[in-house]
Coordinates of C-alpha atoms in Angstrom, one line a residue:
P1 CA 93.9 68.9 102.6
T2 CA 90.7 67.0 102.1
P3 CA 87.3 68.4 103.1
I4 CA 86.2 67.8 106.7
F5 CA 83.8 64.8 106.9
R6 CA 80.3 65.9 106.3
G7 CA 78.1 66.3 109.3
M8 CA 81.0 66.8 111.7
V9 CA 80.5 70.6 111.9
K10 CA 77.1 71.5 113.4
K11 CA 77.2 75.2 113.1
I12 CA 79.4 77.7 111.2
C13 CA 79.0 81.4 111.7
V14 CA 80.0 83.9 109.0
F15 CA 80.7 87.5 110.1
G16 CA 79.6 89.8 107.3
S17 CA 77.2 89.7 104.4
G18 CA 79.2 91.5 101.8
S19 CA 80.4 89.8 98.6
F20 CA 83.2 87.9 100.3
G21 CA 81.1 86.9 103.3
T22 CA 78.5 85.5 100.9
A23 CA 81.2 83.6 99.0
M24 CA 82.7 82.1 102.2
A25 CA 79.3 81.0 103.4
T26 CA 78.8 79.3 100.0
L27 CA 82.1 77.4 100.2
V28 CA 81.5 76.0 103.7
A29 CA 77.9 75.2 103.0
R30 CA 78.7 73.2 99.9
N31 CA 81.4 71.3 101.8
D32 CA 78.9 70.2 104.5
P33 CA 75.3 70.3 103.4
L34 CA 74.3 69.2 106.9
A35 CA 75.9 72.2 108.6
D36 CA 73.9 75.2 109.8
V37 CA 75.7 78.1 108.1
V38 CA 74.6 81.4 109.6
I39 CA 75.5 84.8 108.2
L40 CA 75.6 87.6 110.8
T41 CA 74.5 90.8 109.0
R42 CA 73.4 94.2 110.2
R43 CA 70.9 94.6 107.4
E44 CA 67.3 93.4 107.8
D45 CA 66.8 93.3 104.1
V46 CA 69.7 90.9 103.7
Q47 CA 68.4 88.7 106.5
R48 CA 65.0 88.6 104.8
G49 CA 66.3 88.0 101.3
I50 CA 68.5 85.1 102.3
N51 CA 66.0 83.5 104.6
V52 CA 63.0 83.8 102.2
A53 CA 64.4 83.9 98.7
H54 CA 67.8 82.3 99.3
K55 CA 69.5 85.3 97.7
N56 CA 71.6 88.2 99.1
P57 CA 69.8 91.3 97.7
T58 CA 72.8 93.6 98.0
H59 CA 75.8 91.5 97.0
C60 CA 76.1 88.6 94.5
S61 CA 72.3 88.8 94.0
E62 CA 72.4 86.8 90.8
F63 CA 73.2 83.6 92.8
T64 CA 70.8 81.3 94.6
L65 CA 72.4 80.3 97.9
S66 CA 72.5 76.9 99.4
R67 CA 69.5 75.8 101.4
N68 CA 71.6 75.4 104.6
I69 CA 72.6 79.1 104.6
R70 CA 70.5 81.4 106.7
A71 CA 71.0 85.0 108.0
T72 CA 70.4 86.8 111.2
T73 CA 71.0 90.3 112.7
N74 CA 71.2 88.8 116.2
S75 CA 74.8 88.0 117.2
E76 CA 73.7 85.8 120.1
D77 CA 71.6 83.6 117.8
A78 CA 74.4 83.5 115.2
L79 CA 77.1 82.4 117.6
R80 CA 75.2 80.1 119.9
N81 CA 76.9 76.6 119.7
A82 CA 79.1 77.7 116.8
S83 CA 82.3 75.7 116.4
V84 CA 83.7 77.6 113.4
I85 CA 83.7 81.3 112.7
V86 CA 84.5 82.9 109.3
H87 CA 85.4 86.6 109.7
A88 CA 84.7 88.6 106.5
I89 CA 84.6 92.1 108.0
P90 CA 86.8 94.9 106.7
L91 CA 89.9 95.3 108.9
Q92 CA 89.3 98.9 109.9
S93 CA 85.9 97.9 111.3
T94 CA 87.1 94.6 112.9
E95 CA 88.0 95.7 116.4
Q96 CA 84.7 97.5 117.0
F97 CA 82.7 94.7 115.4
L98 CA 84.4 92.1 117.6
D99 CA 84.0 94.3 120.7
D100 CA 80.2 94.2 120.1
V101 CA 80.0 90.4 119.6
I102 CA 82.8 88.9 121.7
D103 CA 80.5 88.2 124.7
H104 CA 78.5 85.8 122.6
I105 CA 81.4 83.8 121.3
P106 CA 81.2 80.5 123.1
T107 CA 83.9 79.8 125.8
N108 CA 83.5 76.0 125.9
G109 CA 85.4 73.9 123.4
E110 CA 87.8 74.8 120.6
I111 CA 86.5 77.3 118.0
V112 CA 88.3 77.6 114.6
F113 CA 88.3 81.3 113.6
V114 CA 89.2 81.9 110.0
S115 CA 89.9 85.5 109.1
T116 CA 89.7 86.9 105.5
S117 CA 90.3 90.5 106.6
K118 CA 93.1 92.3 104.7
G119 CA 94.9 95.5 105.4
I120 CA 96.9 97.3 108.1
E121 CA 95.2 99.0 111.0
T122 CA 95.6 102.7 110.4
E123 CA 96.4 103.8 114.0
T124 CA 98.3 100.8 115.5
L125 CA 99.8 99.6 112.2
E126 CA 98.8 96.0 113.1
L127 CA 98.3 93.3 110.6
P128 CA 95.1 91.2 110.9
C129 CA 97.1 88.5 112.8
H130 CA 98.3 91.0 115.4
L131 CA 95.0 92.8 115.8
L132 CA 92.9 89.6 116.2
E133 CA 95.3 88.1 118.7
R134 CA 95.2 91.3 120.8
V135 CA 91.4 91.6 120.6
L136 CA 90.6 88.0 121.3
Y137 CA 93.4 87.0 123.7
R138 CA 94.4 90.1 125.6
Q139 CA 91.2 91.8 126.7
K140 CA 91.5 93.7 130.0
E141 CA 88.5 91.8 131.5
K142 CA 89.4 88.1 131.8
S143 CA 85.8 87.1 131.2
R144 CA 86.0 88.6 127.7
R145 CA 89.2 86.8 126.6
R146 CA 88.6 83.9 124.2
T147 CA 91.7 81.8 124.4
N148 CA 89.7 78.8 123.1
V149 CA 89.5 80.5 119.7
K150 CA 92.1 79.2 117.3
L151 CA 93.0 81.7 114.6
A152 CA 93.7 81.1 111.0
Y153 CA 94.1 83.4 108.0
L154 CA 92.8 82.8 104.5
S155 CA 94.2 84.9 101.6
G156 CA 94.8 84.5 97.9
P157 CA 93.7 85.5 94.4
T158 CA 89.9 85.0 94.9
F159 CA 87.1 87.2 93.6
A160 CA 83.9 86.4 95.4
K161 CA 81.6 85.7 92.4
Q162 CA 84.1 83.3 90.8
L163 CA 84.3 81.3 94.1
I164 CA 80.5 81.1 94.1
N165 CA 80.3 79.9 90.4
E166 CA 83.1 77.3 91.1
T167 CA 85.8 78.8 88.9
P168 CA 89.0 76.8 89.7
S169 CA 90.7 78.9 92.4
G170 CA 93.2 78.6 95.2
A171 CA 94.4 80.4 98.4
V172 CA 96.7 79.9 101.4
M173 CA 95.5 79.2 104.9
A174 CA 98.0 80.2 107.5
A175 CA 97.9 79.4 111.2
R176 CA 100.5 79.2 114.0
T177 CA 100.6 75.4 113.7
M178 CA 100.4 73.2 110.7
A179 CA 97.8 71.0 112.4
L180 CA 95.4 73.9 112.8
S181 CA 96.1 75.2 109.2
R182 CA 95.2 71.8 107.7
K183 CA 92.1 71.6 109.9
A184 CA 91.0 75.0 108.8
C185 CA 91.7 74.2 105.1
G186 CA 89.3 71.2 105.4
Y187 CA 86.3 73.5 105.8
F188 CA 86.9 75.2 102.4
A189 CA 88.9 72.7 100.2
S190 CA 86.9 71.2 97.3
P191 CA 87.4 70.1 93.7
S192 CA 87.1 73.7 92.6
F193 CA 89.0 75.3 95.4
R194 CA 92.6 74.4 96.4
C195 CA 93.6 75.5 99.9
Y196 CA 97.3 75.3 100.8
P197 CA 98.3 75.1 104.4
S198 CA 101.0 77.3 105.8
T199 CA 102.5 78.5 109.1
D200 CA 103.7 81.8 107.7
V201 CA 100.9 83.9 109.3
V202 CA 102.8 87.2 108.8
G203 CA 103.6 86.5 105.2
V204 CA 100.0 85.7 104.3
C205 CA 98.7 88.9 106.1
V206 CA 101.4 91.1 104.5
G207 CA 100.5 89.9 101.0
G208 CA 96.8 90.3 101.6
A209 CA 97.3 93.9 102.8
L210 CA 99.9 95.4 100.5
K211 CA 98.6 94.1 97.2
N212 CA 95.6 96.4 97.5
V213 CA 97.9 99.5 97.5
V214 CA 99.6 98.4 94.3
A215 CA 96.2 97.7 92.7
I216 CA 95.1 101.4 93.2
L217 CA 98.2 102.4 91.2
A218 CA 97.4 99.8 88.6
G219 CA 94.0 101.3 88.2
G220 CA 95.6 104.7 87.9
L221 CA 97.8 103.6 85.0
E222 CA 94.8 102.2 83.1
G223 CA 93.0 105.4 83.9
M224 CA 95.7 107.4 82.2
G225 CA 95.5 105.2 79.2
F226 CA 98.6 103.1 79.5
G227 CA 98.8 99.5 78.4
V228 CA 100.2 96.3 79.9
N229 CA 103.8 97.3 79.7
A230 CA 103.3 99.9 82.4
V231 CA 101.1 97.6 84.5
A232 CA 103.6 94.7 84.3
L233 CA 106.4 97.1 85.4
L234 CA 104.3 98.2 88.3
V235 CA 103.2 94.7 89.4
T236 CA 106.8 93.4 89.3
R237 CA 108.4 96.3 91.2
G238 CA 105.4 96.4 93.6
C239 CA 105.9 92.7 94.3
R240 CA 109.6 93.4 95.0
E241 CA 108.7 96.2 97.5
M242 CA 106.0 94.1 99.1
T243 CA 108.5 91.3 99.6
R244 CA 111.0 93.7 101.0
I245 CA 108.5 94.9 103.6
G246 CA 107.3 91.4 104.4
I247 CA 110.8 90.1 105.1
A248 CA 111.5 93.0 107.3
M249 CA 108.5 92.0 109.4
G250 CA 109.6 88.3 109.5
A251 CA 107.7 86.9 106.6
S252 CA 109.0 84.3 104.2
A253 CA 109.9 85.3 100.6
T254 CA 108.5 81.9 99.5
T255 CA 105.0 82.9 100.8
L256 CA 105.2 86.3 99.1
G257 CA 106.2 84.6 95.9
G258 CA 103.2 82.3 96.0
L259 CA 99.4 82.6 95.9
A260 CA 99.1 84.8 99.0
G261 CA 101.6 87.3 97.6
V262 CA 102.3 87.7 93.9
G263 CA 99.2 85.6 93.0
D264 CA 96.8 87.9 94.9
L265 CA 98.7 90.9 93.6
M266 CA 98.3 89.8 90.0
L267 CA 94.5 89.2 90.4
T268 CA 93.9 92.6 92.1
C269 CA 96.0 94.6 89.6
L270 CA 94.7 92.9 86.5
G271 CA 91.2 91.7 87.3
A272 CA 88.2 93.7 86.2
D273 CA 86.4 93.1 89.5
S274 CA 89.1 94.7 91.7
R275 CA 87.6 97.4 94.0
N276 CA 91.0 98.9 94.7
K277 CA 91.8 99.1 91.0
A278 CA 88.5 100.8 90.3
V279 CA 89.3 103.5 92.8
G280 CA 92.7 104.2 91.2
F281 CA 91.0 104.2 87.7
A282 CA 88.3 106.7 88.8
V283 CA 90.8 109.1 90.4
A284 CA 93.1 109.1 87.4
S285 CA 90.5 109.1 84.6
E286 CA 87.6 111.1 86.0
E287 CA 89.7 113.7 87.7
K288 CA 87.7 113.3 90.9
S289 CA 89.1 113.6 94.4
V290 CA 89.6 110.4 96.4
A291 CA 86.8 111.5 98.8
E292 CA 84.4 112.0 95.8
V293 CA 85.2 108.5 94.4
L294 CA 84.7 106.8 97.8
E295 CA 81.4 108.7 98.4
S296 CA 80.1 107.5 95.0
R297 CA 81.2 103.9 95.7
A298 CA 79.6 103.9 99.2
A299 CA 76.3 105.2 97.7
S300 CA 76.3 102.3 95.2
L301 CA 77.3 99.7 97.8
A302 CA 80.3 98.9 95.6
G303 CA 82.3 97.5 98.6
V304 CA 85.2 98.6 100.7
A305 CA 88.5 99.3 98.9
E306 CA 90.9 98.4 101.7
G307 CA 93.9 99.8 99.9
V308 CA 92.7 103.4 100.6
A309 CA 93.2 102.9 104.4
T310 CA 96.2 100.6 104.0
A311 CA 98.3 103.0 101.8
P312 CA 99.0 105.6 104.5
A313 CA 99.5 102.9 107.1
A314 CA 102.0 101.1 104.8
A315 CA 103.9 104.3 104.3
K316 CA 104.3 104.8 108.1
L317 CA 105.3 101.2 108.4
C318 CA 108.0 101.5 105.8
D319 CA 109.4 104.5 107.7
E320 CA 109.4 102.5 111.0
L321 CA 111.0 99.5 109.3
K322 CA 113.5 101.7 107.3
V323 CA 112.4 99.9 104.1
D324 CA 112.8 101.7 100.8
A325 CA 109.4 101.5 99.1
P326 CA 108.8 104.4 96.7
I327 CA 105.7 102.8 95.1
F328 CA 103.9 102.6 98.4
K329 CA 105.0 106.1 99.3
A330 CA 103.7 107.4 96.0
C331 CA 100.2 105.9 96.5
D332 CA 100.0 107.4 99.9
Q333 CA 100.8 110.9 98.4
I334 CA 98.2 110.5 95.7
L335 CA 95.4 109.5 98.2
K336 CA 96.3 112.5 100.4
G337 CA 95.9 114.8 97.3
K338 CA 99.6 116.0 97.5
I339 CA 100.5 114.8 94.0
T340 CA 98.6 113.6 91.0
T341 CA 98.8 110.1 89.5
K342 CA 100.8 111.6 86.6
E343 CA 103.3 113.2 89.0
A344 CA 103.6 110.0 91.0
L345 CA 104.4 108.1 87.8
H346 CA 107.1 110.7 86.8
R347 CA 108.7 110.5 90.2
C348 CA 108.9 106.7 90.2
M349 CA 110.2 106.6 86.6
T350 CA 113.0 109.1 87.2
L351 CA 114.4 107.5 90.4
P352 CA 118.0 106.4 90.2
V353 CA 118.3 102.8 88.8
R354 CA 120.2 100.5 91.1
P355 CA 120.8 96.7 91.0
D356 CA 118.4 94.8 93.2
A357 CA 119.9 94.0 96.6
P358 CA 119.4 90.4 98.0
L359 CA 116.2 90.1 100.0
R360 CA 117.5 89.4 103.5
R361 CA 116.2 90.0 106.9
K362 CA 117.9 92.6 109.1
G363 CA 120.9 91.2 110.8
F364 CA 121.3 88.5 108.1
V365 CA 125.1 89.1 107.7
K366 CA 125.7 88.9 111.5
R367 CA 123.6 85.7 111.9
T368 CA 125.4 84.1 108.9
L369 CA 128.9 85.0 110.3
F370 CA 127.9 83.7 113.7
A371 CA 126.6 80.5 112.2
H372 CA 129.8 80.0 110.2
V373 CA 131.9 80.6 113.4
V374 CA 129.9 78.1 115.4
T375 CA 130.0 75.5 112.6
A376 CA 133.8 75.9 112.2
G377 CA 134.3 75.7 115.9
L378 CA 132.2 72.6 116.2
A379 CA 134.1 71.0 113.3
V380 CA 137.5 71.7 115.0
F381 CA 136.2 70.3 118.3
L382 CA 134.9 67.1 116.7
S383 CA 138.1 66.7 114.7
E384 CA 140.2 67.0 117.8
R385 CA 138.0 64.4 119.6
R386 CA 138.4 61.9 116.8
S387 CA 142.2 62.4 116.7
K388 CA 142.4 62.0 120.5
G389 CA 140.3 58.8 120.2
K390 CA 142.5 57.3 117.6
K391 CA 145.6 58.0 119.7
E392 CA 144.1 56.4 122.7
G393 CA 143.1 53.4 120.6
K394 CA 146.7 52.9 119.4
G395 CA 148.0 53.3 123.0
V396 CA 145.7 50.4 124.1

């Protein structure tokens, strides 16, 4: 997809002033220097820093931001006349955040809403695609429903600072229709950022959520002093479990084998800037509790590690789906303090070894047999018709 023609978008609102919100604002502002890109933040110091010095004082502060980026703490001001919304709010805070601002989302005209949230909602076990559709489309009060908002989901191996400094990067943009996916890609695609369109919304959301859980364990392995052999084993088997879960939810294995799946998994498990990996490393190497590690990160504004909330939700989801996922279950047990990282590793390494079963959706065999029966029956029917036609032809 090529970038949207410059000047076509008048106003883009970015929800969230963390590292990724700042990076998203940078991408869309570069693509359209004439656009009014507004970051909605809750912090007055961030508003002042961006508007006066063109820098975010709390995240990615080493970068000078584009002149067409500004910030506000006023949601009505941020959303007035906006035609594109980029949502960069942690998933566990998304419903409350949107409940506070939904009345200011315009109701006239189509609004493209691109979500970068990753995770699984801890209570409802919803992916971002399910949560956002419920919150925006199925409000009890009809006046609060925003059916004019068209949802898309951006996910892939993208660290914020490397997007800002134009390191060659890529991600997947999923939407319910290919037309919307391509349109949403156009706001971000550039010579330094490849944006691949997709209609596999569930696959993109599953990959973005589950890779964070595996990254916590990858940090744990490094914290225990293990090398790349151990991490490669974890990443490969973690990808297998992630794909198994995704297929059970209706995702495509192709998506989970691409940038939004294994690509994002590799970055988060191997990259030095991974927040989830940092949590796992601290828990394993510093012998601190998860609560102590998270408290320390919050004090330093180190950013949210979504995998901490996603791990228990993923474990529950696996139980509901009846999917065998020992790696995800192990991470859940570590974060609850029931076992240590070393004990989790021992459990996983001593599991019975079985050949990998084919990755198929539930009911695959029944659907395949039914398809074969239908195909065979149709072949017989057509053959009989042709034979009957030939006989009638000879009779004439």
